[in-house]
């Protein structure tokens, strides 16, 4: 039985901010191939920005830990007795051995595999062999793992290697509050994929910074997602983070037919007890009808989190590119993380993460993910090389150009990108990188 929701419509959509002034810095091929440029990115950018280190649900109890590799560093994050999470460089302060091997686990103390120094959960040395044999004094209680900034927000554990970094929410200004309605805390990571890809990390993030490629790489989306730039909102913030508000639940202005209901919009409508034939001839009205129906029926079907969302968020995709390398696509029924990270040594490779998180809906045991249905439970980590298994239909389409673009960007014949207005987020992304490496940030 459905419950009538008496809330008034909530169509509120805030306007886009004034666009930043772009300098027009050239986007040259060496940015994607050069070891010198890779080293500059590491020294001046990666070591100064906030990173997602993992999924907080992996750390429910004090002593639970995760590790995360970024560049040639490994970061250890440990749940503390007071519920906070502390982060350390994953290195033993005795003689520099890697302290923890493996992705995650639980520990009362961390024991180095070389001379068995032990560290408590707060990173303080608590036991050593021959404590009386140190001319500088017993290291216990004195020598610590090297700590870095760590915060938990949005269901993620974040870290920053810069001791002078601003707090996370300040770094995420102004987008952090925009995420709050999606209740990311408490969602379940039902897909957890990591692939090594033969392209520079920026090729993948460039792709997530524009929707100009949709008609070419994802033509089938136009039957239920707006991919025309004229009807899409692009928000570029001074902080370097971006949002694209893309309508869903209607055929695109670019679609083969803007008036007829095609697959899968017909199935979406039927799921919400709407008759697809009643929208033939005016299919773009389906979006608002879906919003109203989800508002009416959602709570009764267990989608309590719909109550927090604005009407547009019930159908639309709010796609964020957070500087420098996190892409989050928010929808009413789950959110997706797509993240290319730099390879430890090779500028022409990267490490690509694809996670999908869904709200817990009572009675549901399965979740629909970008690779099809998966159990509604925390997923195992699948690690592979690009091409060995699917990264999801749409991500596979995106990555289908990555290797070819890497080849082209190596060419002496490529001088600079020639961008559309709707690719301004690509330009802005590269100018932000330049701001870091040229000392303006
Ligand atoms: S290097 Fe870790 S105990 Fe010696
Ligand atoms: Fe794409």
Tab-separated table of C-alpha atoms and ligand atoms in Angstrom:
chain	number	residue	atom	x	y	z
A	1	UNK	CA	0.000	0.000	0.000
A	2	UNK	CA	1.343	3.398	-0.834
A	3	UNK	CA	1.493	6.315	1.551
A	4	UNK	CA	0.309	9.680	0.306
A	5	UNK	CA	3.066	12.187	0.802
A	6	UNK	CA	1.575	15.563	1.602
A	7	UNK	CA	4.768	17.558	1.201
A	8	UNK	CA	4.509	20.424	-1.279
A	9	UNK	CA	6.626	20.211	-4.452
A	10	UNK	CA	10.249	21.186	-3.917
A	11	UNK	CA	11.547	22.232	-7.317
A	12	UNK	CA	14.163	24.585	-5.808
A	13	UNK	CA	17.283	24.689	-7.948
A	14	UNK	CA	19.878	27.283	-7.151
A	15	UNK	CA	21.330	29.265	-10.044
A	16	UNK	CA	24.823	28.602	-11.372
A	17	UNK	CA	27.645	30.782	-10.026
A	18	UNK	CA	29.250	33.279	-12.415
A	19	UNK	CA	31.790	31.317	-14.476
A	20	UNK	CA	35.465	31.806	-13.576
A	21	UNK	CA	37.651	33.702	-15.996
A	22	UNK	CA	39.734	31.209	-17.947
A	23	UNK	CA	43.218	32.178	-19.050
A	24	UNK	CA	43.333	29.801	-21.990
A	25	UNK	CA	46.494	27.992	-20.835
A	26	UNK	CA	47.497	25.538	-23.553
A	27	UNK	CA	46.674	21.872	-22.888
A	28	UNK	CA	49.721	20.261	-24.424
A	29	UNK	CA	50.567	16.594	-24.882
A	30	UNK	CA	53.581	16.592	-22.558
A	31	UNK	CA	51.241	17.020	-19.578
A	32	UNK	CA	50.192	13.424	-20.193
A	33	UNK	CA	53.582	11.870	-20.924
A	34	UNK	CA	56.369	13.755	-19.168
A	35	UNK	CA	58.069	12.392	-16.047
A	36	UNK	CA	59.087	15.932	-15.112
A	37	UNK	CA	55.480	17.092	-15.205
A	38	UNK	CA	54.448	14.022	-13.196
A	39	UNK	CA	57.068	14.920	-10.549
A	40	UNK	CA	55.795	18.513	-10.366
A	41	UNK	CA	52.237	17.281	-9.889
A	42	UNK	CA	53.433	15.084	-7.043
A	43	UNK	CA	55.512	17.677	-5.209
A	44	UNK	CA	53.213	20.640	-5.656
A	45	UNK	CA	49.714	19.179	-5.934
A	46	UNK	CA	49.163	15.571	-4.791
A	47	UNK	CA	51.007	16.205	-1.521
A	48	UNK	CA	48.798	19.232	-0.783
A	49	UNK	CA	45.217	18.178	-1.627
A	50	UNK	CA	42.651	16.090	0.256
A	51	UNK	CA	42.430	12.453	-0.881
A	52	UNK	CA	39.782	9.825	-0.315
A	53	UNK	CA	41.636	7.099	1.588
A	54	UNK	CA	38.786	4.611	1.853
A	55	UNK	CA	35.234	3.811	2.803
A	56	UNK	CA	34.494	4.529	6.471
A	57	UNK	CA	32.236	1.470	6.794
A	58	UNK	CA	35.430	-0.619	6.519
A	59	UNK	CA	36.418	0.737	9.952
A	60	UNK	CA	33.475	0.048	12.305
A	61	UNK	CA	35.498	-0.749	15.454
A	62	UNK	CA	38.520	0.755	17.237
A	63	UNK	CA	41.614	-0.966	15.858
A	64	UNK	CA	40.123	-1.528	12.405
A	65	UNK	CA	42.470	-0.187	9.764
A	66	UNK	CA	42.764	0.353	6.021
A	67	UNK	CA	45.690	1.316	3.813
A	68	UNK	CA	45.656	3.351	0.637
A	69	UNK	CA	48.370	3.799	-1.975
A	70	UNK	CA	48.832	7.151	-3.667
A	71	UNK	CA	51.857	7.639	-5.921
A	72	UNK	CA	54.735	5.928	-4.133
A	73	UNK	CA	53.221	6.498	-0.691
A	74	UNK	CA	51.096	4.180	1.389
A	75	UNK	CA	48.819	5.693	4.034
A	76	UNK	CA	47.573	3.773	7.093
A	77	UNK	CA	44.221	4.854	8.582
A	78	UNK	CA	43.142	3.488	11.963
A	79	UNK	CA	39.855	3.812	13.870
A	80	UNK	CA	40.613	5.228	17.321
A	81	UNK	CA	38.979	4.473	20.682
A	82	UNK	CA	37.094	7.813	20.563
A	83	UNK	CA	35.568	6.996	17.154
A	84	UNK	CA	37.823	9.302	15.148
A	85	UNK	CA	40.169	7.995	12.449
A	86	UNK	CA	43.907	8.735	12.518
A	87	UNK	CA	46.174	8.554	9.460
A	88	UNK	CA	49.898	7.860	9.283
A	89	UNK	CA	52.518	7.294	6.641
A	90	UNK	CA	52.743	3.510	6.495
A	91	UNK	CA	56.412	3.365	7.446
A	92	UNK	CA	58.273	2.163	10.517
A	93	UNK	CA	60.246	4.994	12.178
A	94	UNK	CA	63.017	2.600	13.250
A	95	UNK	CA	64.691	1.942	9.905
A	96	UNK	CA	61.971	2.673	7.387
A	97	UNK	CA	60.386	-0.701	6.691
A	98	UNK	CA	56.826	-0.714	5.301
A	99	UNK	CA	54.768	-1.306	8.440
A	100	UNK	CA	51.430	-2.755	7.290
A	101	UNK	CA	50.930	-4.922	4.212
A	102	UNK	CA	47.443	-5.550	2.898
A	103	UNK	CA	44.281	-3.504	2.333
A	104	UNK	CA	42.490	-3.743	5.654
A	105	UNK	CA	42.342	-5.556	8.970
A	106	UNK	CA	42.108	-5.209	12.730
A	107	UNK	CA	44.988	-4.747	15.162
A	108	UNK	CA	45.564	-4.171	18.872
A	109	UNK	CA	49.114	-3.149	18.001
A	110	UNK	CA	51.014	-2.867	14.722
A	111	UNK	CA	54.209	-4.938	14.687
A	112	UNK	CA	57.004	-4.214	12.236
A	113	UNK	CA	58.234	-7.303	10.434
A	114	UNK	CA	61.932	-6.312	10.638
A	115	UNK	CA	62.872	-5.860	14.358
A	116	UNK	CA	59.392	-6.208	15.890
A	117	UNK	CA	58.914	-2.678	17.127
A	118	UNK	CA	55.269	-2.282	18.115
A	119	UNK	CA	52.973	0.718	17.785
A	120	UNK	CA	49.626	1.294	19.436
A	121	UNK	CA	46.534	2.380	17.509
A	122	UNK	CA	47.425	6.026	18.080
A	123	UNK	CA	50.793	5.446	16.382
A	124	UNK	CA	53.018	5.586	19.474
A	125	UNK	CA	55.847	3.092	19.926
A	126	UNK	CA	54.786	0.799	22.780
A	127	UNK	CA	57.251	-2.093	22.725
A	128	UNK	CA	60.763	-2.611	21.337
A	129	UNK	CA	63.465	-5.212	21.622
A	130	UNK	CA	66.314	-4.188	24.006
A	131	UNK	CA	64.774	-0.926	25.223
A	132	UNK	CA	67.855	-0.170	27.365
A	133	UNK	CA	70.188	-0.162	24.364
A	134	UNK	CA	69.262	3.208	22.856
A	135	UNK	CA	71.797	6.001	23.498
A	136	UNK	CA	69.019	8.528	22.730
A	137	UNK	CA	66.665	6.874	25.233
A	138	UNK	CA	63.939	4.246	25.117
A	139	UNK	CA	61.745	4.999	22.068
A	140	UNK	CA	58.586	3.688	23.782
A	141	UNK	CA	56.112	6.504	24.398
A	142	UNK	CA	58.442	8.848	22.533
A	143	UNK	CA	58.830	7.803	18.893
A	144	UNK	CA	55.667	7.928	16.805
A	145	UNK	CA	54.452	7.015	13.374
A	146	UNK	CA	54.427	10.094	11.168
A	147	UNK	CA	50.842	11.395	11.405
A	148	UNK	CA	48.955	13.333	8.732
A	149	UNK	CA	45.597	15.107	8.653
A	150	UNK	CA	42.569	12.826	8.501
A	151	UNK	CA	38.809	13.464	8.462
A	152	UNK	CA	35.665	11.420	7.899
A	153	UNK	CA	32.954	12.911	5.712
A	154	UNK	CA	30.379	11.680	3.209
A	155	UNK	CA	30.998	8.041	4.129
A	156	UNK	CA	34.676	8.390	3.152
A	157	UNK	CA	37.921	8.608	5.113
A	158	UNK	CA	40.009	11.491	3.756
A	159	UNK	CA	43.652	12.372	4.338
A	160	UNK	CA	45.967	15.213	3.443
A	161	UNK	CA	49.783	15.059	3.510
A	162	UNK	CA	50.123	18.854	3.898
A	163	UNK	CA	50.414	19.902	7.553
A	164	UNK	CA	49.118	23.361	6.553
A	165	UNK	CA	46.097	22.104	4.619
A	166	UNK	CA	42.719	23.746	5.303
A	167	UNK	CA	40.004	21.617	6.954
A	168	UNK	CA	38.302	19.237	4.518
A	169	UNK	CA	34.977	21.075	4.333
A	170	UNK	CA	36.820	24.306	3.615
A	171	UNK	CA	38.715	22.538	0.811
A	172	UNK	CA	35.377	21.265	-0.521
A	173	UNK	CA	33.755	24.729	-0.440
A	174	UNK	CA	31.053	25.333	-1.587
A	175	UNK	CA	29.987	21.861	-2.627
A	176	UNK	CA	30.120	19.976	0.705
A	177	UNK	CA	26.671	21.140	1.922
A	178	UNK	CA	25.161	20.210	-1.460
A	179	UNK	CA	25.942	16.558	-0.717
A	180	UNK	CA	24.302	16.528	2.694
A	181	UNK	CA	20.814	15.795	1.308
A	182	UNK	CA	22.069	12.546	-0.225
A	183	UNK	CA	22.837	10.944	3.166
A	184	UNK	CA	26.027	9.288	1.926
A	185	UNK	CA	26.875	8.096	5.431
A	186	UNK	CA	25.253	4.754	5.986
A	187	UNK	CA	25.074	3.783	2.321
A	188	UNK	CA	26.557	0.462	1.239
A	189	UNK	CA	29.454	0.136	-1.218
A	190	UNK	CA	28.094	-2.609	-3.472
A	191	UNK	CA	30.753	-2.254	-6.178
A	192	UNK	CA	34.481	-1.872	-5.460
A	193	UNK	CA	36.629	-2.121	-8.595
A	194	UNK	CA	40.223	-1.017	-9.230
A	195	UNK	CA	41.933	-1.319	-12.618
A	196	UNK	CA	45.321	-0.328	-13.972
A	197	UNK	CA	44.813	1.572	-17.236
A	198	UNK	CA	47.392	2.453	-19.915
A	199	UNK	CA	46.812	6.199	-19.916
A	200	UNK	CA	47.693	9.220	-17.824
A	201	UNK	CA	45.225	9.897	-14.982
A	202	UNK	CA	44.185	13.238	-16.541
A	203	UNK	CA	42.835	11.600	-19.696
A	204	UNK	CA	40.169	9.908	-17.582
A	205	UNK	CA	39.399	12.952	-15.465
A	206	UNK	CA	39.221	15.180	-18.560
A	207	UNK	CA	36.518	12.816	-19.794
A	208	UNK	CA	34.510	13.215	-16.576
A	209	UNK	CA	34.891	16.993	-16.904
A	210	UNK	CA	32.791	17.157	-20.060
A	211	UNK	CA	29.573	15.707	-21.458
A	212	UNK	CA	30.380	16.638	-25.062
A	213	UNK	CA	31.361	13.002	-25.674
A	214	UNK	CA	27.975	11.540	-24.724
A	215	UNK	CA	26.360	11.436	-28.194
A	216	UNK	CA	29.467	9.665	-29.559
A	217	UNK	CA	30.463	7.295	-26.755
A	218	UNK	CA	27.114	6.765	-24.993
A	219	UNK	CA	24.417	7.312	-27.662
A	220	UNK	CA	21.920	5.027	-25.916
A	221	UNK	CA	21.677	7.380	-22.898
A	222	UNK	CA	19.798	10.025	-24.897
A	223	UNK	CA	16.462	8.202	-24.539
A	224	UNK	CA	16.317	8.979	-20.805
A	225	UNK	CA	19.076	11.502	-19.951
A	226	UNK	CA	19.441	15.062	-21.232
A	227	UNK	CA	22.792	15.293	-22.994
A	228	UNK	CA	22.237	18.599	-24.803
A	229	UNK	CA	24.337	21.364	-23.271
A	230	UNK	CA	21.589	23.939	-23.863
A	231	UNK	CA	19.413	22.207	-21.220
A	232	UNK	CA	22.183	21.233	-18.773
A	233	UNK	CA	23.609	23.338	-15.935
A	234	UNK	CA	27.382	23.598	-15.560
A	235	UNK	CA	28.582	25.098	-12.292
A	236	UNK	CA	32.270	26.005	-12.045
A	237	UNK	CA	33.322	27.099	-8.570
A	238	UNK	CA	36.287	29.284	-7.642
A	239	UNK	CA	37.667	26.426	-5.520
A	240	UNK	CA	38.164	24.314	-8.653
A	241	UNK	CA	35.318	21.885	-7.934
A	242	UNK	CA	32.540	21.585	-10.503
A	243	UNK	CA	28.981	20.366	-10.734
A	244	UNK	CA	26.974	19.368	-13.794
A	245	UNK	CA	23.223	19.120	-13.278
A	246	UNK	CA	21.944	16.755	-15.924
A	247	UNK	CA	18.224	16.059	-16.266
A	248	UNK	CA	16.987	12.479	-16.152
A	249	UNK	CA	13.657	10.794	-16.855
A	250	UNK	CA	13.121	12.374	-20.268
A	251	UNK	CA	14.449	12.042	-23.821
A	252	UNK	CA	17.309	14.402	-24.659
A	253	UNK	CA	16.820	17.336	-26.989
A	254	UNK	CA	19.374	15.424	-29.096
A	255	UNK	CA	17.413	12.158	-29.001
A	256	UNK	CA	16.131	10.477	-32.169
A	257	UNK	CA	12.679	11.503	-30.972
A	258	UNK	CA	12.026	14.040	-28.242
A	259	UNK	CA	8.320	13.276	-28.233
A	260	UNK	CA	8.183	9.477	-27.946
A	261	UNK	CA	8.924	7.234	-24.990
A	262	UNK	CA	11.673	4.732	-25.817
A	263	UNK	CA	13.516	2.148	-23.776
A	264	UNK	CA	14.475	2.252	-20.935
A	265	UNK	CA	12.273	5.232	-20.054
A	266	UNK	CA	9.202	3.057	-20.546
A	267	UNK	CA	10.473	0.566	-17.945
A	268	UNK	CA	11.342	3.365	-15.534
A	269	UNK	CA	7.817	4.744	-15.846
A	270	UNK	CA	6.230	1.317	-15.318
A	271	UNK	CA	8.387	0.797	-12.204
A	272	UNK	CA	6.650	3.826	-10.758
A	273	UNK	CA	3.133	2.732	-11.851
A	274	UNK	CA	3.001	5.226	-14.724
A	275	UNK	CA	1.702	4.232	-18.159
A	276	UNK	CA	4.339	4.934	-20.866
A	277	UNK	CA	1.673	5.202	-23.582
A	278	UNK	CA	0.136	8.184	-21.817
A	279	UNK	CA	3.361	10.131	-22.510
A	280	UNK	CA	3.594	9.373	-26.232
A	281	UNK	CA	3.836	12.633	-28.119
A	282	UNK	CA	5.030	14.584	-25.078
A	283	UNK	CA	7.699	12.338	-23.551
A	284	UNK	CA	9.598	15.194	-21.928
A	285	UNK	CA	6.720	15.539	-19.442
A	286	UNK	CA	7.760	12.174	-18.008
A	287	UNK	CA	10.449	13.758	-15.823
A	288	UNK	CA	8.048	15.845	-13.782
A	289	UNK	CA	5.518	13.007	-13.566
A	290	UNK	CA	8.248	10.712	-12.247
A	291	UNK	CA	9.255	13.268	-9.644
A	292	UNK	CA	5.665	13.585	-8.444
A	293	UNK	CA	5.168	9.816	-8.396
A	294	UNK	CA	8.421	9.176	-6.533
A	295	UNK	CA	7.414	11.828	-4.025
A	296	UNK	CA	3.978	10.162	-3.644
A	297	UNK	CA	5.056	6.531	-3.490
A	298	UNK	CA	8.711	6.618	-2.434
A	299	UNK	CA	8.347	6.609	1.340
A	300	UNK	CA	5.783	3.805	1.262
A	301	UNK	CA	8.166	1.710	-0.853
A	302	UNK	CA	10.965	2.159	1.683
A	303	UNK	CA	12.792	5.015	-0.029
A	304	UNK	CA	12.706	7.167	3.101
A	305	UNK	CA	15.762	9.092	1.915
A	306	UNK	CA	13.645	10.643	-0.896
A	307	UNK	CA	12.114	12.910	1.738
A	308	UNK	CA	15.397	14.801	2.018
A	309	UNK	CA	15.853	15.373	-1.713
A	310	UNK	CA	14.582	18.226	-3.856
A	311	UNK	CA	12.270	17.288	-6.732
A	312	UNK	CA	14.994	17.576	-9.382
A	313	UNK	CA	17.234	15.253	-7.375
A	314	UNK	CA	14.577	12.515	-7.634
A	315	UNK	CA	15.206	12.158	-11.373
A	316	UNK	CA	18.389	14.033	-12.239
A	317	UNK	CA	22.098	13.255	-12.094
A	318	UNK	CA	24.207	15.747	-10.211
A	319	UNK	CA	27.699	14.974	-11.397
A	320	UNK	CA	30.589	16.471	-9.442
A	321	UNK	CA	34.234	16.651	-10.373
A	322	UNK	CA	36.127	17.452	-7.204
A	323	UNK	CA	39.616	18.802	-7.717
A	324	UNK	CA	41.843	17.160	-8.563
A	325	UNK	CA	40.636	13.652	-9.391
A	326	UNK	CA	37.352	12.571	-7.793
A	327	UNK	CA	34.166	12.264	-9.815
A	328	UNK	CA	30.945	11.647	-7.879
A	329	UNK	CA	27.663	11.120	-9.727
A	330	UNK	CA	24.758	11.561	-7.353
A	331	UNK	CA	21.310	10.108	-8.017
A	332	UNK	CA	18.286	9.394	-5.827
A	333	UNK	CA	19.051	5.682	-5.830
A	334	UNK	CA	22.799	5.611	-5.332
A	335	UNK	CA	26.037	7.391	-6.097
A	336	UNK	CA	29.103	6.526	-8.079
A	337	UNK	CA	32.758	7.294	-7.463
A	338	UNK	CA	35.063	7.321	-10.471
A	339	UNK	CA	38.662	8.179	-9.666
A	340	UNK	CA	41.868	7.983	-11.696
A	341	UNK	CA	45.016	8.151	-9.566
A	342	UNK	CA	48.572	8.640	-10.794
A	343	UNK	CA	50.591	5.481	-11.340
A	344	UNK	CA	53.518	5.210	-8.871
A	345	UNK	CA	56.185	5.518	-11.576
A	346	UNK	CA	54.753	5.733	-15.103
A	347	UNK	CA	53.026	8.907	-16.382
A	348	UNK	CA	51.424	6.870	-19.167
A	349	UNK	CA	49.511	4.625	-16.745
A	350	UNK	CA	47.024	5.221	-13.959
A	351	UNK	CA	45.064	3.423	-11.273
A	352	UNK	CA	41.308	3.757	-11.772
A	353	UNK	CA	38.699	3.191	-9.071
A	354	UNK	CA	35.012	2.604	-9.701
A	355	UNK	CA	32.797	2.325	-6.626
A	356	UNK	CA	29.007	2.358	-6.393
A	357	UNK	CA	27.124	3.100	-3.190
A	358	UNK	CA	23.408	2.618	-2.518
A	359	UNK	CA	21.040	3.473	0.340
A	360	UNK	CA	19.702	0.602	2.403
A	361	UNK	CA	16.046	0.012	1.495
A	362	UNK	CA	14.127	-2.343	3.809
A	363	UNK	CA	13.339	-5.667	2.145
A	364	UNK	CA	15.856	-5.257	-0.679
A	365	UNK	CA	18.620	-7.856	-0.988
A	366	UNK	CA	20.004	-6.758	-4.347
A	367	UNK	CA	21.125	-3.442	-5.763
A	368	UNK	CA	21.321	-2.430	-9.405
A	369	UNK	CA	24.887	-1.288	-10.151
A	370	UNK	CA	26.756	-0.175	-13.282
A	371	UNK	CA	27.789	-3.829	-13.805
A	372	UNK	CA	24.299	-5.235	-13.180
A	373	UNK	CA	22.628	-6.514	-10.005
A	374	UNK	CA	24.875	-7.149	-7.004
A	375	UNK	CA	24.066	-8.271	-3.431
A	376	UNK	CA	23.089	-5.372	-1.164
A	377	UNK	CA	26.183	-5.839	1.006
A	378	UNK	CA	29.680	-4.390	1.284
A	379	UNK	CA	31.556	-5.598	-1.811
A	380	UNK	CA	34.908	-7.362	-2.018
A	381	UNK	CA	37.729	-5.407	-3.647
A	382	UNK	CA	38.283	-6.573	-7.250
A	383	UNK	CA	41.684	-5.541	-8.668
A	384	UNK	CA	42.611	-6.155	-12.298
A	385	UNK	CA	44.092	-4.681	-15.455
A	386	UNK	CA	41.841	-2.703	-17.808
A	387	UNK	CA	40.356	-5.099	-20.349
A	388	UNK	CA	40.452	-8.185	-18.148
A	389	UNK	CA	36.884	-7.617	-16.917
A	390	UNK	CA	34.201	-4.990	-17.268
A	391	UNK	CA	34.307	-1.735	-15.338
A	392	UNK	CA	30.637	-1.194	-16.155
A	393	UNK	CA	29.063	-0.558	-19.536
A	394	UNK	CA	29.379	3.241	-19.497
A	395	UNK	CA	32.868	3.298	-17.926
A	396	UNK	CA	34.008	0.754	-20.531
A	397	UNK	CA	32.743	3.108	-23.235
A	398	UNK	CA	34.625	6.015	-21.633
A	399	UNK	CA	37.847	4.038	-21.336
A	400	UNK	CA	37.559	2.738	-24.909
A	401	UNK	CA	39.175	5.997	-26.086
A	402	UNK	CA	41.756	6.317	-23.305
A	403	UNK	CA	44.597	4.310	-24.802
A	404	UNK	CA	44.127	5.806	-28.260
A	405	UNK	CA	44.106	9.309	-26.811
A	406	UNK	CA	47.317	8.547	-24.891
A	407	UNK	CA	48.929	7.555	-28.215
A	408	UNK	CA	47.719	10.739	-29.894
A	409	UNK	CA	48.836	13.034	-27.098
A	410	UNK	CA	52.374	11.671	-27.526
A	411	UNK	CA	52.413	12.891	-31.106
A	412	UNK	CA	54.532	15.861	-32.195
A	413	UNK	CA	51.484	16.776	-34.260
A	414	UNK	CA	49.321	17.612	-31.248
A	415	UNK	CA	49.885	21.210	-30.123
A	416	UNK	CA	46.915	22.206	-27.939
A	417	UNK	CA	43.276	21.319	-27.318
A	418	UNK	CA	40.564	23.265	-29.196
A	419	UNK	CA	37.639	23.255	-26.793
A	420	UNK	CA	33.903	23.931	-26.906
A	421	UNK	CA	32.279	26.167	-24.318
A	422	UNK	CA	30.717	23.106	-22.700
A	423	UNK	CA	34.242	21.717	-22.140
A	424	UNK	CA	35.186	24.680	-19.931
A	425	UNK	CA	35.562	22.351	-16.957
A	426	UNK	CA	38.431	20.642	-18.822
A	427	UNK	CA	40.173	23.989	-19.307
A	428	UNK	CA	39.489	24.972	-15.707
A	429	UNK	CA	40.864	21.633	-14.409
A	430	UNK	CA	44.179	22.112	-16.225
A	431	UNK	CA	44.454	25.736	-15.123
A	432	UNK	CA	43.931	24.633	-11.509
A	433	UNK	CA	46.789	22.119	-11.901
A	434	UNK	CA	48.928	24.935	-13.308
A	435	UNK	CA	47.961	27.140	-10.355
A	436	UNK	CA	49.375	24.481	-8.026
A	437	UNK	CA	52.546	23.701	-9.905
A	438	UNK	CA	53.297	27.339	-10.766
A	439	UNK	CA	52.845	28.474	-7.164
A	440	UNK	CA	49.555	30.388	-7.335
A	441	UNK	CA	47.932	28.011	-4.814
B	1	LIG	S1	62.481	-1.231	10.647
B	1	LIG	FE1	60.747	-1.561	11.831
B	1	LIG	S2	61.447	-2.461	13.628
B	1	LIG	FE2	63.218	-2.104	12.523
B	2	LIG	FE1	31.289	9.186	-20.416
